[in-house]
XYZ file of C-alpha atoms in Angstrom:
654
model
C -8.194 -26.183 49.109
C -11.404 -24.626 47.931
C -14.214 -24.117 50.850
C -16.829 -26.255 51.485
C -19.989 -26.140 49.574
C -23.084 -26.050 52.274
C -26.310 -28.071 51.241
C -29.326 -25.996 52.660
C -33.038 -27.435 53.543
C -35.995 -25.820 55.288
C -36.999 -29.688 56.364
C -40.687 -29.415 54.965
C -40.558 -25.378 55.079
C -41.007 -26.151 59.110
C -37.817 -23.185 59.339
C -36.449 -19.775 57.908
C -33.433 -19.705 56.567
C -31.696 -16.940 54.492
C -28.631 -18.012 52.593
C -27.266 -15.101 51.103
C -27.142 -14.217 55.397
C -25.075 -17.406 55.470
C -22.912 -16.892 52.510
C -21.921 -13.496 54.507
C -21.161 -14.609 57.727
C -19.118 -17.547 56.986
C -17.744 -17.244 53.559
C -19.098 -20.585 52.234
C -20.963 -20.966 48.649
C -24.294 -21.720 50.295
C -27.283 -24.173 47.945
C -30.197 -23.499 46.772
C -32.860 -23.375 49.656
C -34.518 -27.028 49.520
C -36.787 -28.813 51.332
C -36.902 -32.451 51.331
C -32.916 -33.430 50.290
C -32.848 -36.781 52.134
C -35.877 -37.949 50.108
C -37.662 -36.053 46.829
C -34.417 -34.002 46.229
C -32.084 -37.399 46.523
C -30.979 -37.083 43.241
C -29.838 -33.793 44.141
C -27.911 -34.448 47.463
C -26.355 -37.529 44.903
C -24.747 -34.629 42.228
C -23.473 -33.003 45.535
C -21.530 -35.871 47.086
C -20.375 -36.644 43.921
C -19.046 -33.222 43.303
C -17.007 -33.680 46.651
C -16.143 -31.046 49.191
C -20.575 -29.775 50.223
C -21.546 -29.618 54.441
C -25.532 -30.686 54.524
C -27.467 -28.496 56.709
C -29.595 -31.530 58.495
C -27.842 -34.217 61.813
C -30.826 -35.636 61.774
C -31.111 -37.356 58.917
C -27.156 -37.747 59.137
C -27.519 -42.034 58.159
C -29.278 -41.340 54.953
C -26.842 -38.974 53.502
C -23.840 -41.464 54.327
C -25.415 -44.880 53.366
C -25.712 -42.824 49.604
C -22.155 -41.680 49.462
C -21.056 -44.945 50.521
C -23.412 -45.902 47.293
C -22.157 -43.437 45.400
C -18.599 -44.669 47.159
C -18.413 -40.010 47.311
C -16.351 -38.815 50.414
C -17.970 -39.038 53.556
C -19.732 -35.453 53.709
C -19.378 -33.148 56.598
C -22.455 -32.272 58.968
C -23.921 -29.990 61.146
C -27.461 -29.511 63.095
C -29.602 -26.572 62.340
C -33.394 -27.360 62.626
C -32.946 -28.680 65.963
C -30.677 -27.020 67.679
C -31.245 -22.894 65.349
C -34.490 -24.020 62.632
C -37.153 -25.005 64.920
C -37.954 -21.957 67.565
C -41.105 -20.048 68.590
C -38.745 -17.377 68.624
C -39.997 -14.411 66.494
C -36.645 -12.756 66.013
C -33.716 -13.824 63.301
C -31.842 -16.661 63.572
C -29.267 -16.274 60.945
C -26.319 -14.911 63.079
C -26.195 -18.172 65.464
C -27.266 -20.513 62.021
C -23.914 -18.775 60.764
C -22.016 -18.883 63.813
C -22.198 -22.505 64.004
C -21.743 -23.623 60.631
C -18.352 -21.977 60.756
C -18.359 -24.190 64.408
C -18.610 -27.249 62.567
C -16.182 -26.661 59.782
C -12.799 -26.257 62.612
C -10.979 -28.322 61.422
C -11.044 -31.093 64.092
C -8.210 -33.055 65.762
C -7.476 -36.320 65.572
C -8.516 -38.412 68.543
C -5.649 -40.321 70.665
C -5.421 -43.782 71.137
C -4.369 -46.555 72.814
C -5.305 -50.076 70.974
C -6.353 -52.725 74.319
C -6.619 -55.978 73.638
C -8.859 -58.462 75.165
C -8.588 -62.423 75.302
C -11.671 -62.957 76.658
C -10.298 -64.358 80.255
C -13.337 -63.374 83.032
C -13.801 -63.683 86.889
C -16.928 -63.572 88.214
C -17.977 -62.865 91.157
C -20.939 -63.913 93.370
C -22.922 -66.663 94.773
C -22.916 -70.171 93.580
C -26.196 -69.728 91.838
C -26.520 -66.623 89.696
C -22.088 -67.437 88.968
C -21.960 -70.377 88.084
C -25.541 -69.517 85.912
C -23.991 -66.794 84.101
C -20.715 -69.475 83.864
C -23.085 -70.913 81.829
C -24.097 -68.424 79.339
C -21.139 -67.996 78.879
C -18.946 -70.675 79.043
C -18.851 -71.307 74.874
C -18.154 -67.878 74.287
C -15.666 -66.404 77.127
C -12.171 -67.965 79.173
C -14.415 -68.429 82.237
C -13.135 -68.572 85.561
C -16.429 -68.409 88.588
C -15.116 -67.469 92.273
C -16.872 -68.699 95.641
C -16.926 -67.502 99.215
C -14.621 -70.277 100.593
C -18.078 -70.965 102.457
C -19.927 -71.424 99.710
C -21.023 -75.494 98.199
C -21.298 -75.567 94.529
C -24.066 -78.422 93.084
C -23.422 -81.678 92.780
C -23.302 -81.059 88.859
C -19.864 -81.523 87.112
C -19.434 -79.102 84.439
C -15.765 -78.822 82.800
C -16.349 -75.893 80.278
C -15.092 -73.105 82.942
C -13.445 -73.784 85.697
C -14.577 -73.562 89.532
C -12.199 -72.062 92.598
C -12.687 -70.129 96.617
C -11.688 -67.864 97.950
C -11.488 -63.745 99.625
C -10.937 -61.300 97.238
C -8.511 -58.210 98.919
C -7.897 -55.981 95.853
C -8.953 -55.069 92.865
C -6.843 -52.902 89.805
C -6.800 -52.040 86.333
C -9.215 -51.962 83.600
C -10.462 -54.150 80.205
C -7.646 -56.085 78.852
C -5.728 -56.051 82.746
C -7.173 -56.530 85.534
C -4.528 -57.964 88.259
C -7.447 -59.585 91.233
C -5.923 -60.841 94.596
C -6.973 -63.750 96.117
C -6.729 -64.689 100.296
C -7.562 -68.533 101.770
C -7.809 -69.656 97.240
C -8.809 -73.185 97.282
C -8.604 -75.140 92.876
C -11.023 -77.702 92.269
C -9.392 -80.864 92.420
C -10.698 -82.427 89.506
C -10.444 -86.594 90.243
C -12.159 -88.479 92.420
C -15.794 -89.618 93.258
C -17.919 -87.888 94.894
C -18.427 -84.496 96.141
C -15.681 -81.571 95.049
C -12.332 -82.125 96.352
C -10.200 -78.863 96.976
C -6.913 -77.810 97.874
C -5.244 -76.587 100.872
C -6.139 -73.022 100.969
C -3.181 -70.876 100.440
C -3.086 -66.979 100.355
C -1.181 -64.234 98.610
C -2.599 -65.690 95.484
C -2.719 -63.343 92.081
C -4.469 -63.218 88.947
C -5.307 -61.074 85.681
C -8.037 -61.515 83.849
C -9.208 -59.485 80.748
C -12.963 -59.358 81.924
C -14.203 -58.878 85.945
C -18.539 -59.894 86.287
C -19.102 -58.497 89.660
C -22.499 -60.411 90.862
C -21.552 -60.076 94.408
C -25.142 -57.748 96.364
C -22.348 -56.277 98.513
C -19.551 -52.199 97.195
C -18.006 -52.611 93.771
C -14.972 -52.624 93.805
C -14.370 -48.876 92.345
C -15.139 -46.170 92.838
C -17.090 -44.537 89.857
C -18.371 -48.735 88.858
C -20.203 -47.671 85.589
C -16.843 -45.785 84.296
C -14.970 -48.548 84.752
C -14.611 -51.159 81.012
C -14.930 -54.276 81.793
C -15.966 -54.435 84.757
C -19.789 -55.144 84.904
C -21.930 -55.813 87.715
C -25.455 -56.411 87.926
C -27.792 -57.996 91.160
C -28.825 -61.258 89.814
C -32.762 -60.572 90.795
C -32.759 -57.555 88.134
C -33.273 -60.277 85.391
C -32.927 -57.265 82.795
C -30.151 -56.476 84.147
C -28.379 -59.846 84.549
C -28.889 -60.053 81.145
C -27.541 -56.912 80.401
C -24.731 -57.722 81.917
C -24.608 -60.932 80.132
C -24.762 -59.344 76.561
C -21.951 -56.811 77.536
C -19.868 -59.587 78.573
C -20.156 -61.356 75.229
C -19.232 -58.428 73.279
C -15.444 -57.871 75.040
C -13.392 -59.781 72.801
C -10.921 -58.620 70.996
C -9.134 -55.660 70.033
C -10.502 -51.713 71.017
C -9.371 -48.317 71.101
C -9.071 -46.408 74.365
C -9.222 -42.873 74.034
C -6.004 -40.817 76.424
C -8.777 -38.741 77.666
C -5.577 -36.097 79.654
C -2.409 -35.080 79.485
C 0.098 -34.453 81.730
C 3.397 -32.797 81.915
C 4.766 -33.776 85.369
C 7.333 -30.775 84.896
C 4.497 -28.114 85.334
C 3.067 -30.300 88.380
C 2.621 -28.839 91.949
C 1.491 -32.000 93.854
C 4.447 -31.574 96.212
C 8.002 -30.827 97.173
C 10.321 -32.478 99.286
C 7.800 -34.890 101.399
C 5.327 -31.722 101.573
C 2.569 -32.023 100.270
C 0.414 -28.888 98.293
C -2.186 -29.285 95.319
C -4.311 -31.743 95.439
C -7.172 -30.873 93.294
C -7.188 -33.309 90.657
C -6.560 -36.178 93.294
C -10.002 -35.061 95.377
C -12.193 -34.745 92.142
C -11.129 -37.585 89.941
C -13.891 -40.207 90.547
C -12.388 -43.536 89.299
C -9.284 -43.017 90.715
C -7.374 -42.875 87.177
C -5.215 -39.967 89.207
C -2.925 -40.705 92.009
C 0.461 -39.515 94.205
C 3.562 -40.597 92.461
C 6.626 -38.537 94.662
C 6.326 -34.741 93.540
C 3.681 -34.963 90.850
C 0.531 -37.271 90.037
C 0.449 -39.881 87.377
C -2.673 -40.740 85.696
C -3.586 -44.476 83.996
C -4.942 -43.328 81.102
C -6.591 -47.505 81.093
C -8.731 -45.767 83.981
C -9.388 -42.197 83.543
C -12.358 -42.404 82.342
C -12.572 -38.693 80.330
C -14.455 -36.768 82.858
C -12.508 -33.603 82.845
C -12.491 -32.640 86.284
C -9.061 -32.544 86.748
C -8.334 -29.778 83.482
C -10.380 -27.849 84.540
C -8.913 -27.296 88.152
C -5.322 -27.731 87.879
C -3.802 -24.369 88.680
C -0.863 -24.815 86.317
C -1.934 -26.816 83.732
C 0.272 -29.980 83.885
C -2.589 -32.003 83.965
C -5.578 -31.169 80.585
C -7.934 -32.024 78.683
C -7.077 -33.740 74.947
C -9.551 -35.313 73.202
C -9.699 -32.122 72.183
C -7.441 -29.833 74.031
C -8.448 -26.672 75.210
C -6.997 -25.227 72.611
C -9.382 -26.101 70.352
C -12.481 -25.007 73.878
C -11.479 -21.868 73.117
C -11.477 -21.997 69.132
C -14.448 -22.447 69.181
C -16.234 -19.667 71.366
C -14.274 -17.632 69.723
C -15.357 -18.928 66.946
C -19.564 -18.775 67.497
C -18.615 -15.116 68.664
C -17.316 -13.646 66.134
C -19.162 -14.892 63.768
C -22.615 -13.829 64.995
C -21.034 -9.955 65.463
C -21.134 -10.407 61.788
C -25.027 -10.028 61.619
C -25.868 -9.087 64.600
C -25.396 -6.236 67.595
C -27.027 -7.708 70.175
C -24.704 -10.366 72.588
C -25.134 -13.826 71.879
C -25.937 -16.067 74.998
C -23.662 -19.220 75.730
C -25.460 -23.142 75.990
C -22.642 -25.866 77.606
C -24.322 -29.194 77.507
C -23.247 -32.638 76.590
C -23.713 -34.855 73.139
C -26.387 -37.022 75.428
C -28.597 -35.370 77.895
C -28.435 -31.828 76.588
C -28.469 -32.774 73.213
C -32.024 -33.949 73.785
C -33.067 -31.945 75.641
C -32.737 -29.588 73.316
C -34.023 -31.899 69.924
C -37.321 -33.037 72.037
C -38.032 -29.177 72.719
C -37.129 -28.151 69.175
C -39.801 -30.385 67.674
C -42.203 -30.081 71.043
C -42.097 -27.118 73.083
C -40.809 -23.985 71.602
C -36.702 -24.497 70.705
C -34.024 -22.739 72.148
C -34.183 -18.735 72.008
C -32.970 -17.147 68.569
C -29.947 -15.579 71.049
C -28.371 -18.833 72.959
C -26.010 -20.930 71.417
C -25.325 -23.817 72.378
C -21.924 -25.915 72.086
C -21.669 -29.093 72.671
C -18.567 -30.806 74.805
C -17.574 -34.280 75.004
C -16.935 -33.424 78.731
C -18.648 -31.065 80.980
C -16.947 -30.853 83.422
C -13.814 -30.000 81.940
C -15.472 -26.399 80.903
C -14.090 -24.759 84.612
C -13.681 -20.942 84.880
C -11.505 -20.444 82.166
C -13.280 -21.076 79.835
C -16.466 -19.512 81.162
C -14.339 -16.432 81.339
C -13.400 -16.594 77.821
C -17.096 -17.125 76.734
C -17.961 -13.690 78.433
C -14.824 -11.937 77.511
C -16.003 -13.068 73.620
C -18.521 -11.117 73.894
C -21.944 -13.984 75.206
C -23.861 -12.391 77.718
C -24.052 -15.239 80.281
C -23.003 -18.482 80.251
C -25.155 -21.343 81.475
C -24.127 -25.238 81.703
C -26.630 -27.871 81.085
C -25.797 -30.942 83.691
C -26.889 -34.179 82.855
C -27.163 -35.900 85.441
C -24.205 -38.201 84.215
C -21.894 -35.197 84.507
C -19.290 -35.335 87.434
C -21.023 -31.907 89.250
C -18.381 -32.327 92.363
C -16.116 -29.131 91.256
C -18.508 -27.064 88.739
C -20.505 -25.058 91.655
C -17.550 -23.910 92.475
C -15.934 -23.295 89.177
C -19.151 -21.308 88.605
C -19.175 -20.014 92.219
C -14.383 -19.125 90.677
C -15.651 -17.289 87.384
C -18.853 -14.625 89.219
C -16.214 -13.764 91.620
C -14.107 -12.742 88.486
C -16.072 -12.050 85.775
C -19.114 -9.588 88.106
C -22.493 -10.677 88.725
C -24.331 -14.426 88.229
C -23.822 -14.561 84.012
C -22.102 -17.914 84.902
C -25.131 -20.921 85.533
C -25.840 -23.744 86.537
C -29.246 -26.223 85.555
C -30.228 -29.157 85.503
C -33.133 -29.722 83.360
C -35.072 -32.409 83.825
C -37.039 -32.334 80.764
C -37.437 -29.822 77.640
C -39.857 -27.861 79.729
C -38.178 -26.891 82.435
C -34.762 -25.896 79.516
C -36.696 -23.880 78.890
C -38.632 -21.741 81.063
C -35.161 -20.787 82.354
C -33.516 -19.889 79.254
C -37.519 -17.623 79.107
C -36.661 -15.675 80.543
C -35.571 -12.044 80.070
C -31.173 -12.074 80.913
C -29.675 -9.471 82.369
C -28.474 -5.903 80.624
C -24.514 -6.183 80.658
C -22.240 -4.194 79.732
C -20.527 -5.308 76.104
C -16.973 -5.793 76.401
C -14.047 -5.341 74.088
C -13.348 -8.526 72.400
C -10.939 -10.783 73.158
C -8.710 -13.411 70.950
C -8.151 -16.316 73.484
C -4.834 -17.307 73.108
C -2.698 -19.216 75.916
C -3.216 -21.465 78.314
C -5.644 -21.330 80.656
C -4.094 -18.749 83.449
C -3.209 -16.998 81.222
C -7.049 -16.358 79.240
C -8.262 -16.198 82.369
C -6.288 -12.869 83.269
C -6.579 -11.347 79.868
C -10.227 -11.739 79.951
C -11.308 -10.688 83.260
C -9.167 -7.153 82.752
C -11.865 -7.221 79.520
C -14.362 -7.841 82.435
C -13.482 -5.484 84.831
C -11.918 -2.066 85.511
C -7.741 -1.515 85.023
C -6.155 -2.060 88.364
C -8.231 -4.223 89.752
C -7.998 -6.140 92.813
C -10.674 -9.443 93.259
C -11.258 -11.471 96.826
C -11.529 -14.300 95.691
C -12.274 -17.320 98.167
C -10.214 -20.182 99.691
C -9.205 -22.852 96.957
C -8.822 -20.076 93.840
C -5.512 -21.194 91.867
C -4.560 -17.332 91.820
C -3.697 -14.996 94.361
C -1.015 -13.177 97.013
C 1.280 -14.959 99.570
C 1.382 -12.705 102.682
C 4.401 -12.664 105.481
C 4.939 -11.730 108.612
C 7.965 -9.775 108.837
C 9.021 -10.329 112.520
C 9.401 -13.939 111.895
C 11.074 -14.482 108.682
C 14.671 -15.651 108.822
C 14.936 -15.270 105.155
C 16.182 -18.329 105.645
C 14.653 -19.057 101.871
C 13.509 -23.008 102.361
C 10.409 -21.406 100.963
C 11.816 -20.183 97.748
C 14.312 -23.477 97.071
C 10.916 -26.131 97.248
C 8.248 -23.584 95.120
C 7.081 -25.314 92.017
C 5.962 -22.386 89.781
C 8.726 -20.217 91.145
C 6.403 -17.266 92.403
C 8.565 -17.033 95.497
C 12.393 -16.023 94.312
C 15.481 -15.006 95.805
C 18.394 -12.099 94.612
C 21.111 -14.345 94.760
C 23.254 -10.818 95.340
C 21.505 -9.414 98.639
C 19.205 -11.691 101.324
C 16.024 -11.038 99.739
C 13.064 -12.839 99.208
C 11.028 -11.906 95.789
C 7.188 -12.999 95.193
C 6.193 -12.641 91.663
C 1.964 -12.400 92.507
C 0.772 -14.084 88.409
C 2.800 -17.650 88.765
C 1.622 -17.939 92.914
C -0.321 -21.661 91.818
C -2.087 -21.189 95.427
C -0.425 -24.428 96.279
C 0.658 -23.991 99.869
C 3.975 -25.997 99.758
C 5.415 -22.634 100.883
C 3.202 -22.989 103.930
C 3.843 -25.756 104.839
C 7.349 -25.694 104.358
C 8.087 -22.874 106.238
C 9.444 -23.045 109.687
C 8.777 -19.855 111.261
C 5.230 -20.034 110.040
C 5.352 -16.965 108.644
C 3.572 -17.259 105.315
C 0.086 -17.684 104.608
C -1.733 -17.530 100.756
C -3.970 -14.489 100.232
C -6.969 -16.127 97.170
C -6.973 -12.880 94.745
C -6.343 -11.750 91.466
C -4.290 -8.758 91.285
C -5.584 -7.543 87.894
C -2.522 -4.746 87.618
C 1.092 -5.190 85.906
C 2.669 -5.317 90.054
C 1.216 -8.494 89.995
C 3.089 -9.589 86.673
C 6.529 -8.189 88.495
C 8.241 -9.469 91.422
C 8.503 -7.116 94.242
C 10.267 -7.136 97.085
C 9.121 -9.227 100.474
C 11.677 -8.564 103.011
C 15.005 -7.763 102.766
C 18.221 -6.681 105.040
C 21.246 -5.637 105.106
C 23.627 -9.246 104.833
C 26.724 -9.885 107.373
C 30.294 -9.950 106.313
C 32.852 -12.384 107.261
C 35.041 -10.907 109.383
C 38.266 -12.310 108.081
C 37.561 -11.830 103.973
C 35.084 -9.229 104.323
C 33.149 -11.552 102.015
C 29.051 -10.670 102.163
C 27.186 -13.642 103.475
C 24.168 -15.106 105.437
C 21.776 -12.009 107.094
C 23.196 -10.078 109.765
C 20.385 -10.696 112.567
C 20.292 -14.296 111.437
C 23.772 -14.414 112.825
C 24.048 -12.364 115.190
C 20.809 -14.529 116.540
C 22.877 -17.133 116.953
C 25.553 -15.840 118.027
C 23.326 -14.401 121.454
C 21.979 -17.659 121.306
C 25.377 -20.076 121.727
C 28.294 -17.756 122.610
C 29.082 -19.113 126.010
C 26.027 -21.408 126.020
C 27.233 -23.998 124.486
C 29.655 -26.699 124.635
C 31.535 -25.700 121.757
C 31.752 -22.315 121.690
C 32.549 -21.143 125.423
C 35.885 -19.171 124.178
C 35.566 -16.345 121.689
C 37.719 -17.760 118.816
C 35.026 -20.750 118.415
C 32.508 -17.878 118.567
C 33.914 -16.249 116.018
C 33.716 -19.358 113.744
C 29.969 -18.297 114.147
C 30.457 -15.260 112.415
C 32.656 -16.328 109.403
C 31.607 -17.203 105.429
C 32.164 -20.648 105.305
C 35.439 -20.611 103.208
C 37.329 -18.946 105.680
C 35.164 -21.344 108.767
C 37.012 -24.414 107.431
C 40.693 -22.767 106.831
C 40.415 -21.466 110.540
C 38.894 -24.987 111.667
C 41.706 -26.356 110.230
C 44.819 -24.663 111.780
C 43.048 -24.501 115.639
C 44.682 -26.514 117.616
C 41.820 -29.003 117.740
C 41.981 -29.582 114.206
C 39.890 -32.443 113.871
C 41.191 -33.175 110.795
C 44.473 -33.574 112.098
C 46.188 -36.546 112.809
C 49.598 -38.103 114.244
C 52.632 -37.447 111.539
C 52.338 -40.162 108.571
C 55.172 -42.455 108.581
C 57.784 -42.244 106.624
C 58.269 -44.377 103.401
C 60.924 -46.891 104.020
C 63.651 -47.813 101.439
C 65.354 -51.412 99.969
C 68.514 -49.737 102.438
C 65.356 -49.889 105.887
C 65.346 -53.874 104.349
C 68.794 -54.546 103.825
C 69.898 -53.318 107.015
C 67.547 -54.837 109.323
C 68.813 -58.321 107.828
C 72.082 -57.589 108.216
C 71.027 -56.555 112.708
C 69.913 -59.718 112.776
């Protein structure tokens, strides 16, 4: 496939563009620098669109160019924003390196979205007091199949509107999302349609269940779900707020049909370190999920994809990679970072800075700052993320190791911030200095004040190629950012570290080995040994919970030496040889300790023969018990098999 052609426009001579340097860094063929491609030079844009395979360096007039392509029945072009993110700036330094980096990142292949169809047939349950709920039902009943749930104490007005159903009861449970809400009731009463005078109701029943597609909550009580604004199909409004009430009705009326629900995360249950043998270990994703979409499911967690809102917090904190953001995949983020940094280096020897932002609040601050303020500094490269909270310590360290001097995450009011300070702190502990920052500006002036400060000088690094899992990339980046063999102390809760062993308490029962989800704790099948490979340890804590002697403890740290990649012996002892066959089994200290505790002190071990059973391997122990005088497997002599002669002789005797 031929390389796309880049259409450049300086937007009425308001920005400086060097087509030659862009061609040099990206390898793309560039047009001449247009001045008004969206209006006065539209015929030239039409000619390029008809030729196909074109990228237009203007995001602001995207709709106009898309309409032009549709009129021409031409292929829809790609777009990249150079003006607001690079061209419009008060910085006098060259913006060509940043423009080239943004273009190279824009033409990366975009992974296809993974979606599932959600069908809503328009069944709607309205909650609230009689006045507000019935008013909403009156507006929606011609568009949706409406049922109103009133409190048992409420009395509906005398008007008898049969366009919708009315029931009374107390809502007890609510689960699900758009297209599949599951509702539970107590004291449920249905309206009896016949009769004269006031409504008649059926007798109250408990344990009622129903399903609906849309849930309209007009109560002034607590919301039914955590993070209610992120629950699709759940609309909540204060009926006293006319604007909010109207907006909720309008949104409800539009929720009929088939919708595409993105599948935001990928789950590999085999890698999950949530629990083993009912002993809870890692709960990082459970602690952070704002919608409750992640729940325990045996030894692993499960994700309700219909409830997941795609904030990405779980991906940033998962120590094993069992759960990761998939819209787009995490590997795509690392590829974008490497592309931005590598393209920048083709035109500049200075280190760029990275500004990570979302597509709403952050992007709008950048646009407003470019039009009315200073714009972004020439060395600040913006990176728009679908889920800002998914940009964790691994991504920050990868950016630093790719060549960025610092990383700034621009938080928005809608960002799930709970886990992000720890991720930034973890990245700073590993990278050294405060090179990862979280900011929450409310206007472009605050953003510019932060970005136009003099950056702290940093030592250059040999750029890495960020390939592999998040753990592998973290280790690779940490080695590039620190001196060889360094051991970095980390805060409690970090997903990297060692296991410390109390030698005197450990009995080498190896319970920890059998339950370690990552295989960091290992046994030696040929000798009584407990071995540990630090690089594999997730710091989930299952081993410390399961250890009967409480001999294990966690030590969060990151060992950059090669020793962390090899299994080392934490404890080993001499095996005990079976007194019958001589085969080694068990641990000498354990066998001798049991002998000392039981010999003559337990009813079953009063004589030497019984005591010797403790010192035999499994096979010899079974054999010895079977041939002992008190063999528990022994039984009475089997009766002789009866023959025909026996029956004949018995008849003769009678």
